[in-house]
Coordinates of C-alpha atoms in Angstrom, one line a residue:
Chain A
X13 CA -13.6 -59.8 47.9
X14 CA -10.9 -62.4 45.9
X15 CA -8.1 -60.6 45.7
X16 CA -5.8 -60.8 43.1
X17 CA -3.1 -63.2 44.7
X18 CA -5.4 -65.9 45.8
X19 CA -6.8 -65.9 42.2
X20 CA -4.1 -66.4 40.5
X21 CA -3.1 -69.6 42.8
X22 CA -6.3 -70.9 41.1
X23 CA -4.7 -70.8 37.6
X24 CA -3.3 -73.4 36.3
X25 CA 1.0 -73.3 37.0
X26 CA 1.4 -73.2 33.0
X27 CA -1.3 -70.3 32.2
X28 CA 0.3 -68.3 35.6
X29 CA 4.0 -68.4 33.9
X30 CA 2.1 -67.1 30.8
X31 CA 0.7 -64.0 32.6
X32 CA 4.0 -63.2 34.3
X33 CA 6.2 -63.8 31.1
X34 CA 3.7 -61.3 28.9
X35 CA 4.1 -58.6 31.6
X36 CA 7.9 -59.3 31.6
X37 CA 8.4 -58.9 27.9
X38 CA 5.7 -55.2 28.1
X39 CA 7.9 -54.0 31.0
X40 CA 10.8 -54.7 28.6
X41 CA 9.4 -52.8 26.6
X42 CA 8.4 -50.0 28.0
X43 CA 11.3 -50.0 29.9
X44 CA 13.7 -49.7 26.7
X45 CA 11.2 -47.4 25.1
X46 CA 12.0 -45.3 28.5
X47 CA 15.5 -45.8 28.7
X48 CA 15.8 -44.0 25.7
X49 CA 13.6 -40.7 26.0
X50 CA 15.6 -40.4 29.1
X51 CA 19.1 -41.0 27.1
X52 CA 17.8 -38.5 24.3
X53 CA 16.5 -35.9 26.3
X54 CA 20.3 -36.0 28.4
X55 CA 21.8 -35.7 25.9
X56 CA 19.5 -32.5 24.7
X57 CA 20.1 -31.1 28.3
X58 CA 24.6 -31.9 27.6
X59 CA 24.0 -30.1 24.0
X60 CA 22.0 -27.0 25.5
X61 CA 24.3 -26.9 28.6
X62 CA 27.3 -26.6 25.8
X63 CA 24.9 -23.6 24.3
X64 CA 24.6 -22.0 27.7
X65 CA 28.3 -21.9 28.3
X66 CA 29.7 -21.2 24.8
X67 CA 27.0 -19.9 22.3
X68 CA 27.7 -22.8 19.8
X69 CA 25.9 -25.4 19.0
X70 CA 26.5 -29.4 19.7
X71 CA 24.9 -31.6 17.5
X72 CA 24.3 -35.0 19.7
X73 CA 22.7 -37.3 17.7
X74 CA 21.0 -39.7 19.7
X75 CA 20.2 -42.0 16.7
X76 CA 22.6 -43.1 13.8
X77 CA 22.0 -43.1 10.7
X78 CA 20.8 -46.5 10.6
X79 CA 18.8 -46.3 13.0
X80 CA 16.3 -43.4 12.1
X81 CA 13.7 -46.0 11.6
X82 CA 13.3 -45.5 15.2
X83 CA 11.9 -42.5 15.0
X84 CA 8.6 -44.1 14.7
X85 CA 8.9 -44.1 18.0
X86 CA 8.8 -41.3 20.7
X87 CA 11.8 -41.3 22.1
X88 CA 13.7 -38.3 20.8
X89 CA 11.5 -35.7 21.3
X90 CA 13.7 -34.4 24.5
X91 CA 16.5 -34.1 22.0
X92 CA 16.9 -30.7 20.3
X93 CA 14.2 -29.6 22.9
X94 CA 14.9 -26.0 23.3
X95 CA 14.0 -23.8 26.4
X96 CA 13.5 -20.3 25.2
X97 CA 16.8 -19.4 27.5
X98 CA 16.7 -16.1 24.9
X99 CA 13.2 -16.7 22.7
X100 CA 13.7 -14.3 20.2
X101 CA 10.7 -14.0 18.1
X102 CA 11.9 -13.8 14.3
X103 CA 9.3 -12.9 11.4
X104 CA 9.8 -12.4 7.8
X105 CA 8.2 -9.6 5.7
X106 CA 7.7 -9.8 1.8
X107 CA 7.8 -6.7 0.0
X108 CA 7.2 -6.8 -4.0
X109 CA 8.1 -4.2 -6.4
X110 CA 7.6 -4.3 -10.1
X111 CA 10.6 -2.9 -12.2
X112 CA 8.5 -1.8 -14.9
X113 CA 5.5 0.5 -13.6
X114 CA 7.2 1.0 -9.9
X115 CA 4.7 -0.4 -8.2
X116 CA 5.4 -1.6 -4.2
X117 CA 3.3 -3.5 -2.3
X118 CA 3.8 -5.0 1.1
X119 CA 2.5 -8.5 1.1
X120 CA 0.3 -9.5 3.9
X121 CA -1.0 -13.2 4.3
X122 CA -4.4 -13.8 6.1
X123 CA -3.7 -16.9 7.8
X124 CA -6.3 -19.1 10.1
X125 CA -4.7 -18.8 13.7
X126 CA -3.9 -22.4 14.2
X127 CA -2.2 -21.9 10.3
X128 CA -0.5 -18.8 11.6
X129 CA 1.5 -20.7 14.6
X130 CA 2.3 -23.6 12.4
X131 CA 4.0 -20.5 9.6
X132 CA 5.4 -18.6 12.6
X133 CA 7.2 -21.6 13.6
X134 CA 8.2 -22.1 9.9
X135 CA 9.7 -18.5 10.3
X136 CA 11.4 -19.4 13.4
X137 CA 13.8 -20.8 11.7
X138 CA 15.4 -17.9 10.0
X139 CA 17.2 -16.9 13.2
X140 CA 19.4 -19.6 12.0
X141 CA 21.6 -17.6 9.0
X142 CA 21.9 -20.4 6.5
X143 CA 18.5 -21.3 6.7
X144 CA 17.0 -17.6 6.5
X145 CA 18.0 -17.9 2.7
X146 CA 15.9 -20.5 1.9
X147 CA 12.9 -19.7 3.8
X148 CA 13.2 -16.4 1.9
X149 CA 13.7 -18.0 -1.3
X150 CA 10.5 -19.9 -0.6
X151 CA 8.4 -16.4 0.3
X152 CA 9.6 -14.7 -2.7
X153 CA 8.5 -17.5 -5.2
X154 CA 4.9 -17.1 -3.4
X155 CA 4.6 -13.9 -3.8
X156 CA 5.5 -13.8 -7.6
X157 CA 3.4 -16.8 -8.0
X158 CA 0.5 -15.0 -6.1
X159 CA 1.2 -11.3 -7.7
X160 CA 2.7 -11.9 -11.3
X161 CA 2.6 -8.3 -12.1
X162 CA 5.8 -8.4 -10.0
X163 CA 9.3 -8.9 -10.7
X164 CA 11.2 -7.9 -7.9
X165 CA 11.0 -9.3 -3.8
X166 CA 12.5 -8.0 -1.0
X167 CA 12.3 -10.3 2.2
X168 CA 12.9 -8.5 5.5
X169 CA 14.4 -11.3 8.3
X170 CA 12.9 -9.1 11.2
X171 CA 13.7 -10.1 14.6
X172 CA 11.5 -8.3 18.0
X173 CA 14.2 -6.6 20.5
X174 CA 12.5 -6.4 23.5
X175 CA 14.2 -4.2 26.4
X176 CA 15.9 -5.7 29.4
X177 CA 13.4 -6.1 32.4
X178 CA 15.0 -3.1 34.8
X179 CA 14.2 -1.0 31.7
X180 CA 11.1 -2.6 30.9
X181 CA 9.1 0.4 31.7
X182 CA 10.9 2.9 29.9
X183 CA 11.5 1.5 26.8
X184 CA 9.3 -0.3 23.9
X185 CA 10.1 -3.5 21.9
X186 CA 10.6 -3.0 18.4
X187 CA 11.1 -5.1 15.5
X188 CA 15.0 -5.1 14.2
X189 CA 16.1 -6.3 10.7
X190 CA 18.6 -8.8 11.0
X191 CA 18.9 -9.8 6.8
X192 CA 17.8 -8.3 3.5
X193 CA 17.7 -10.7 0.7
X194 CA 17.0 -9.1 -2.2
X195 CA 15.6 -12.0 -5.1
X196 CA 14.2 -11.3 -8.7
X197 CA 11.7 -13.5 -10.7
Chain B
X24 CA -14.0 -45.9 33.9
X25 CA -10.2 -47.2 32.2
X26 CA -8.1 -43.6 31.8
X27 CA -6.7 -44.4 28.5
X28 CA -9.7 -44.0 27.1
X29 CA -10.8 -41.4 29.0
X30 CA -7.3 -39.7 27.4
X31 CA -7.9 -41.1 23.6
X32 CA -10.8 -39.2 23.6
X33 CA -9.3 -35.9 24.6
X34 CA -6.7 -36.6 22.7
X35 CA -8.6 -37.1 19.5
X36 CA -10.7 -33.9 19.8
X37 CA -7.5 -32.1 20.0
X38 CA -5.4 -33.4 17.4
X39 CA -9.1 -32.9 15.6
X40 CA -9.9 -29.5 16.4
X41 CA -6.1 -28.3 15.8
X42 CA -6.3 -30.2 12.1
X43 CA -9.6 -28.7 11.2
X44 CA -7.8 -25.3 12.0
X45 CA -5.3 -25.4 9.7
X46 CA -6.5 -27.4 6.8
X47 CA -8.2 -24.9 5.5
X48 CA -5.3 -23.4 5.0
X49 CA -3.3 -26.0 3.7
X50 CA -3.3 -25.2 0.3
X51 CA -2.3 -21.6 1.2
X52 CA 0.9 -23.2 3.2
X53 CA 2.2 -25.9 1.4
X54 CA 0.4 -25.9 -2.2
X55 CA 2.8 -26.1 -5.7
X56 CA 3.2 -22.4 -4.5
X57 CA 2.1 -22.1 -1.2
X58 CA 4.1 -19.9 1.4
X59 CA 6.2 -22.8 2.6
X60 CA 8.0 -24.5 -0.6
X61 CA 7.5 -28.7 -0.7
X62 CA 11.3 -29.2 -1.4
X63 CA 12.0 -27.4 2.0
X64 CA 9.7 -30.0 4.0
X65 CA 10.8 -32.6 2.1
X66 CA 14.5 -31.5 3.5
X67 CA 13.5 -31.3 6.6
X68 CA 12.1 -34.3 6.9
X69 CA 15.1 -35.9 5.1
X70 CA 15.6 -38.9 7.8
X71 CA 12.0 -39.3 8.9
X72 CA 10.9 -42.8 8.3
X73 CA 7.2 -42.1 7.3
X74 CA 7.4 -38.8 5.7
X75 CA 5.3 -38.6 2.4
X76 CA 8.1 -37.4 0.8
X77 CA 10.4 -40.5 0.9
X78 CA 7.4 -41.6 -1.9
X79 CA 6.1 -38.4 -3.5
X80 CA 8.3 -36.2 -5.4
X81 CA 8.2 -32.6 -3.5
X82 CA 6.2 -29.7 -6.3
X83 CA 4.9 -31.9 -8.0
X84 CA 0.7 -31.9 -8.3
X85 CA 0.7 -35.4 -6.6
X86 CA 2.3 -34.2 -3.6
X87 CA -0.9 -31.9 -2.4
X88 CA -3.5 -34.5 -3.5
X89 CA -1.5 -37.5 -1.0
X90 CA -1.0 -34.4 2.2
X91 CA -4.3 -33.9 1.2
X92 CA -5.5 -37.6 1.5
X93 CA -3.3 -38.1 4.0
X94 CA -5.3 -35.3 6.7
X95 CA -8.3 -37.2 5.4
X96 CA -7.1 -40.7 6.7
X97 CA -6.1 -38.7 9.9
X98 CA -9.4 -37.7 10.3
X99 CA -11.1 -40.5 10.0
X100 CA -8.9 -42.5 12.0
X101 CA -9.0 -40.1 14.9
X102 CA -13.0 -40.3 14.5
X103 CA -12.6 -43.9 14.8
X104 CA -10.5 -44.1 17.9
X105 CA -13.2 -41.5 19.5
X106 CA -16.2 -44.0 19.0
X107 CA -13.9 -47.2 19.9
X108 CA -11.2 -46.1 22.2
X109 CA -10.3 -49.8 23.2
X110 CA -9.8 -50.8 19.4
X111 CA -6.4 -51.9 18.6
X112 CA -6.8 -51.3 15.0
X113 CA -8.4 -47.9 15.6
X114 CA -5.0 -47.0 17.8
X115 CA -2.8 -48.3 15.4
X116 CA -4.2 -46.3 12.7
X117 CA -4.6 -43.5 14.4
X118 CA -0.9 -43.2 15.5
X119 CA 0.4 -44.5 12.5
X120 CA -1.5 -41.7 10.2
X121 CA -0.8 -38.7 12.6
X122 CA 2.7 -39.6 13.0
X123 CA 2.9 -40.0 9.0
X124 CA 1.4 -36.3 9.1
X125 CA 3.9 -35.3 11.6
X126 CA 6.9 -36.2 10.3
X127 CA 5.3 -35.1 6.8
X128 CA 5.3 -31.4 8.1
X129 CA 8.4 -31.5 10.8
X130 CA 9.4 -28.1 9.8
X131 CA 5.9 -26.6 10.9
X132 CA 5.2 -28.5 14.0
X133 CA 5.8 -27.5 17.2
X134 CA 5.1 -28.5 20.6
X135 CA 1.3 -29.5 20.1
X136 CA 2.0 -32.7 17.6
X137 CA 4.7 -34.0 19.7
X138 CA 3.2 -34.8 22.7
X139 CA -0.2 -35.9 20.9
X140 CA 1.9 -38.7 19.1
X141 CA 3.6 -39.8 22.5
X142 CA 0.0 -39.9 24.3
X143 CA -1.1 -41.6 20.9
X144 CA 1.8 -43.8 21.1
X145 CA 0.7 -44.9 25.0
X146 CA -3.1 -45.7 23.5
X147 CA -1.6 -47.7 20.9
X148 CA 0.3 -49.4 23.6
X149 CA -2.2 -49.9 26.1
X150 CA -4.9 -51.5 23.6
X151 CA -2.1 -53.8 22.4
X152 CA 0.0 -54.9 25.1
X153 CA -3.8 -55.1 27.0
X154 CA -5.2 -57.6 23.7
X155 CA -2.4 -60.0 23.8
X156 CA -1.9 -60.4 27.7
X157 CA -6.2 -60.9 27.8
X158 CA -5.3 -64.8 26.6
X159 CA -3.2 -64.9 29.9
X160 CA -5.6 -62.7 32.3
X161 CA -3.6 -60.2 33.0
X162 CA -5.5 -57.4 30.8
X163 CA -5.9 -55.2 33.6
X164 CA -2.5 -55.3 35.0
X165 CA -0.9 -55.1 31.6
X166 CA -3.0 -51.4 31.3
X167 CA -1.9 -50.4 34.7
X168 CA 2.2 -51.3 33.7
X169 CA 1.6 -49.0 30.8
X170 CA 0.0 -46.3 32.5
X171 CA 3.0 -46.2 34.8
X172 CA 5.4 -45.6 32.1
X173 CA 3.5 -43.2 30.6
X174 CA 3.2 -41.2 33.7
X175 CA 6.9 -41.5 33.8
X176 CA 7.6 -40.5 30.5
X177 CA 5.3 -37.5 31.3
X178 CA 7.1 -36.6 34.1
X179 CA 10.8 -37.4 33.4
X180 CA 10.0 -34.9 30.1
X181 CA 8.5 -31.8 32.8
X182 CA 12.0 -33.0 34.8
X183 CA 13.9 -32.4 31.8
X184 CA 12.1 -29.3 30.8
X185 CA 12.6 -27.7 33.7
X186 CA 16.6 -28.7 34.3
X187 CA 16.9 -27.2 30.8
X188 CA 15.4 -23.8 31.9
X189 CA 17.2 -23.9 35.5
X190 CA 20.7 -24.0 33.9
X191 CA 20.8 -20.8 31.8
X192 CA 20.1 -17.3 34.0
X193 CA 17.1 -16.2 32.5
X194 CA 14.4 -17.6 34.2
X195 CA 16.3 -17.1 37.5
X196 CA 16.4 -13.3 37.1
X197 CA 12.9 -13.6 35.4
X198 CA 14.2 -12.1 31.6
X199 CA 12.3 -15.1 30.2
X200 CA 9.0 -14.6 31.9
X201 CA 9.2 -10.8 30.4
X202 CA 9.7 -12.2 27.1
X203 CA 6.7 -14.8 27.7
X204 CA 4.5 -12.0 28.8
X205 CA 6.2 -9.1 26.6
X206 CA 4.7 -11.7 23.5
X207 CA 1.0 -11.4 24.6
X208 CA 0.8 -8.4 22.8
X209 CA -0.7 -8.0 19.6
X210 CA 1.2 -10.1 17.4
X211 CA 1.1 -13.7 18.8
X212 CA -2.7 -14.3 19.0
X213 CA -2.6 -14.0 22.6
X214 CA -5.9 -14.0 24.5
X215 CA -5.0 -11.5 27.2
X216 CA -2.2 -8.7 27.2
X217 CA -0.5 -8.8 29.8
X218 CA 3.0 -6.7 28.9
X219 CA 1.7 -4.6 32.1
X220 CA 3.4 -7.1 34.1
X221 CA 6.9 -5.4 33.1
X222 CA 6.4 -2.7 35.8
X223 CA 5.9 -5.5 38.5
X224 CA 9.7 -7.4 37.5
X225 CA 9.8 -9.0 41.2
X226 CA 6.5 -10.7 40.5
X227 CA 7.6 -12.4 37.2
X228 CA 11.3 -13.5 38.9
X229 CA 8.9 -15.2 41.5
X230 CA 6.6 -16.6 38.3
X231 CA 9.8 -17.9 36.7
X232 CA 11.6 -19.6 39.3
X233 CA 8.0 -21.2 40.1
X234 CA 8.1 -22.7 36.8
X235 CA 11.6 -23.8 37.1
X236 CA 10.7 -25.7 40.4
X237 CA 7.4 -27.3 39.5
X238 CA 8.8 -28.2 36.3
X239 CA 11.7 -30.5 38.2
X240 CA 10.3 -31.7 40.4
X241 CA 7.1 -33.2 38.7
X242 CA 8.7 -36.8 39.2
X243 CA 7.6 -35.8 43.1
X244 CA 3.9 -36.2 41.7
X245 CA 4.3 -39.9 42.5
X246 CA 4.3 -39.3 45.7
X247 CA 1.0 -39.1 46.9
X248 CA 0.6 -36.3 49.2
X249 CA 2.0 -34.0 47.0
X250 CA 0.1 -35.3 44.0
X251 CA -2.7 -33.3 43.5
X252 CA -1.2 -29.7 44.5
X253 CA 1.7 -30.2 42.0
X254 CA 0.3 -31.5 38.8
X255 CA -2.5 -29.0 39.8
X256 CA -0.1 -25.9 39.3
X257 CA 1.2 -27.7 36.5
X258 CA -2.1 -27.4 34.8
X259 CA -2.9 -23.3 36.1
X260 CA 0.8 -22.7 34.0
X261 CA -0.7 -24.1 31.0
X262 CA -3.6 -22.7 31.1
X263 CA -1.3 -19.2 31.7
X264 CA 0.6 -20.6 28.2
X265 CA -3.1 -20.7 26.5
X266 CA -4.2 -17.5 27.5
X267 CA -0.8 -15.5 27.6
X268 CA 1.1 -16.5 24.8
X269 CA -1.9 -17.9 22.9
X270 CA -0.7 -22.1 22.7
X271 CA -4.3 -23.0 23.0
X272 CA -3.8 -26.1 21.3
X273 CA -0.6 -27.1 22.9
X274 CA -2.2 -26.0 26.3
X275 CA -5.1 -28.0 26.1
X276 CA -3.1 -31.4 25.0
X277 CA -0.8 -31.0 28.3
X278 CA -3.9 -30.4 30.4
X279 CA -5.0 -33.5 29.2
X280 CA -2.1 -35.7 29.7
X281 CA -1.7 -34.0 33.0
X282 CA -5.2 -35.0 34.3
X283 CA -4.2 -38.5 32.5
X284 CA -1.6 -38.5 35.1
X285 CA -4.0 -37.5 38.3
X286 CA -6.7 -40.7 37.2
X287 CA -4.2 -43.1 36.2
X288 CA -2.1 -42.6 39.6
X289 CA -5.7 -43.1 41.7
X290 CA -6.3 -45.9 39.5
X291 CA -2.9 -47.3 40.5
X292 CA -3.4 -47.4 43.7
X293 CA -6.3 -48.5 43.7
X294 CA -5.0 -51.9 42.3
X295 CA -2.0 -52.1 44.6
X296 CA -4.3 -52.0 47.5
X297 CA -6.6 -54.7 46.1
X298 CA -3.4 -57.2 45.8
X299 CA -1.7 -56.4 49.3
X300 CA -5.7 -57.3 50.3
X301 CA -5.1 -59.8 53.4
X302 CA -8.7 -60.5 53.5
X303 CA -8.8 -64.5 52.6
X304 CA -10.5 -65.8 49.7
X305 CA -13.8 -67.7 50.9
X306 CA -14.0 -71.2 49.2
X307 CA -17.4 -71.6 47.3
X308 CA -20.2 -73.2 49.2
X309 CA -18.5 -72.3 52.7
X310 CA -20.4 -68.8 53.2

């Protein structure tokens, strides 16, 4: 069998510089590509780590302004990576009401499942106070879009309390509200 | 047969299978007045370099026809990569378009899309960096280099996954593995309930601190002995994520890159061995 060294003393010296000069500048590459995953995702781990301790959170950028061309590649996807440390689930219920005829109705969206994780994650960010506002904002146009006999929304921020594990067997989860936002067509 | 292509094609059926899911309903989600309001994904996807939005105004009836087109052009470039997984323009179109999609809908996606655009990323990589050192013959070593970094990347992101869990109590005391499970009820499309588990809390301590441990110390997968038993737990937890807390999808794309990991390392060695090969070369016409 030729083996890879004695081959290569066949090349030619120019055409062997070649080789070892193209793998040099893909291992720079790759190496700065690398470099900076492992950069982001510290400073992700520093900006939970500051969560952990204090309950605030650290914005760390890894990439400035000016820079957010780089996000075409993926090297920030450590950053903001959060470990459900307490994964609440939050869920937002739509209720419509029509000032006129005082009609309720409680609006339920049949969603594909693979739709349904991509809205749940949509409503995962209500657990975060300024955002729950729009996100509600954005349900109740829906459902006046969808059911124009309507005038009046109520959107429900719910959040699932689940019981400590020691008391796991005595006592059920339920579903909390956290915010009313109440929105008119 | 090369793993990268092996991966592309796993790859693609996810990203395809998980697109045909939810396209149907896409108007339903982000139409004029769809559930999730265009301005808010436009916002969200504010410094995103190849969001749709940065061209398309948000609401307005162009903005569905180009997401629209856009899934369409993701499609077909996925289906392309499938039949020619060595293609560089097949790669390059299939990462740039998902990535486009991605960044298009940042505020929906979750786990799933990001680590198909980084093994995307590494197929785009391998075909290119593999085309332009061809010239110089060193093709195959080229797609070996790459391979290594990706299996880093892969396993410096289960390293960091893991140190992010360990530093925070609840996995220790096993709160978060009660959460997990306490979520295969009912609501979250879960394939099997498994909230019985509460009555057992030892057992799901033990099941968290396991997946603190095997999450860190992944980078020990390059070590060969350890290899295989490692990365194989690493693939019964995500099959326990697609079962439990129904992240088929997501499940299925870390499988993949995991097993990516187990043929690339063989193949790795495989070509170390061949070039620390004393045998000598026989000189034509001497045998």
């Amino acid at each position: 069998m030729v083996c890879r060294r004695q081959w290569r003393k066949g090349l030619p010296r120019k055409m062997r510089r070649m080789e070892g000069d193209r793998l040099r500048w893909v291992n720079a590459v790759m190496v700065a590509i690398f470099g900076f995953s492992a950069f982001s995702a510290t400073l992700g781990l520093v900006g939970e780590l500051h969560w952990v301790q204090t309950g605030e959170q650290k914005a760390l950028s890894p990439l400035p302004d000016r820079a957010v061309f780089l996000r075409v590649l993926p090297i920030d996807h450590q950053f903001g990576y959060f470990a459900p440390q307490v994964a609440y689930d939050y869920r937002l219920e739509l209720r419509l009401a029509s000032r006129t005829t005082g009609e309720e109705t409680l609006v339920k969206v049949p969603l594909q499942p693979e739709a349904r994780q991509l809205y749940s994650t949509f409503e995962s960010h209500s657990q975060d106070p300024e955002s729950a506002g729009l996100l509600a904002t954005s349900l109740a146009e829906y459902g006046f879009a969808q059911y124009p006999r309507f005038d009046r929304a109520e959107v429900r921020v719910l959040y699932r309390l689940l019981p400590p594990l020691k008391l796991a067997r005595t006592l059920e989860a339920q579903w909390v509200v956290k915010e009313r936002y109440y929105l008119r067509r | 047969m090369n793993p990268f292509a092996t991966l592309s094609r796993m790859l693609v059926a996810i990203a395809l299978i998980t697109l045909v899911l939810w396209s149907w309903d896409a108007h339903t989600l982000f139409g004029k007045h769809g559930l999730i309001n265009p301005a808010l994904l436009a916002a969200s996807s504010s410094t995103a370099p190849l969001a749709i939005w940065r061209v398309v105004a948000p609401g307005s009836d162009l903005a569905m026809q180009v997401l629209s087109t856009l899934i369409s052009v993701v499609a077909i470039s996925l289906c392309w990569l499938f039949v020619r997984p060595s293609s560089c323009w097949a790669s390059v179109s299939a990462y740039l378009s998902f990535l486009c999609l991605t960044q298009s809908i940042s505020l929906v996606s979750y786990g799933v899309y990001a680590f198909l655009q980084i093994g995307f990323f590494y197929v785009m990589a391998e075909t290119l960096a593999t085309r332009w050192c061809r010239g110089s013959g060193s093709a195959s070593a080229c797609s070996v280099l790459i391979g290594k970094w990706f299996r880093l990347h892969i396993a410096m992101t289960y390293c960091f996954a893991g140190l992010s869990k360990a530093i925070g109590p609840q996995w220790w005391t096993g709160e978060s593995m009660w959460r997990v499970v306490a979520g295969s009820k009912g609501e979250n499309m879960a394939l099997v309930d498994l909230t019985w588990m509460g009555g057992f809390p030892l057992l799901l301590q033990i099941a968290g601190i396991g997946v603190v441990l095997i999450e860190t110390l992944y980078p020990l997968a390059f070590i060969r002995r350890i290899r295989s038993p490692l990365v194989w737990s690493v693939i019964a937890m995500h099959v326990g994520i697609g079962l439990f807390q129904g992240l088929v999808m997501f499940a299925l794309a870390m499988i993949s890159l995991n097993l990516f990991f187990l043929m690339d390392a063989e193949r790795s060695g495989v070509q170390v061995r061949q070039r620390s090969d004393p045998e000598p070369i026989a000189e034509p016409g001497t045998a």
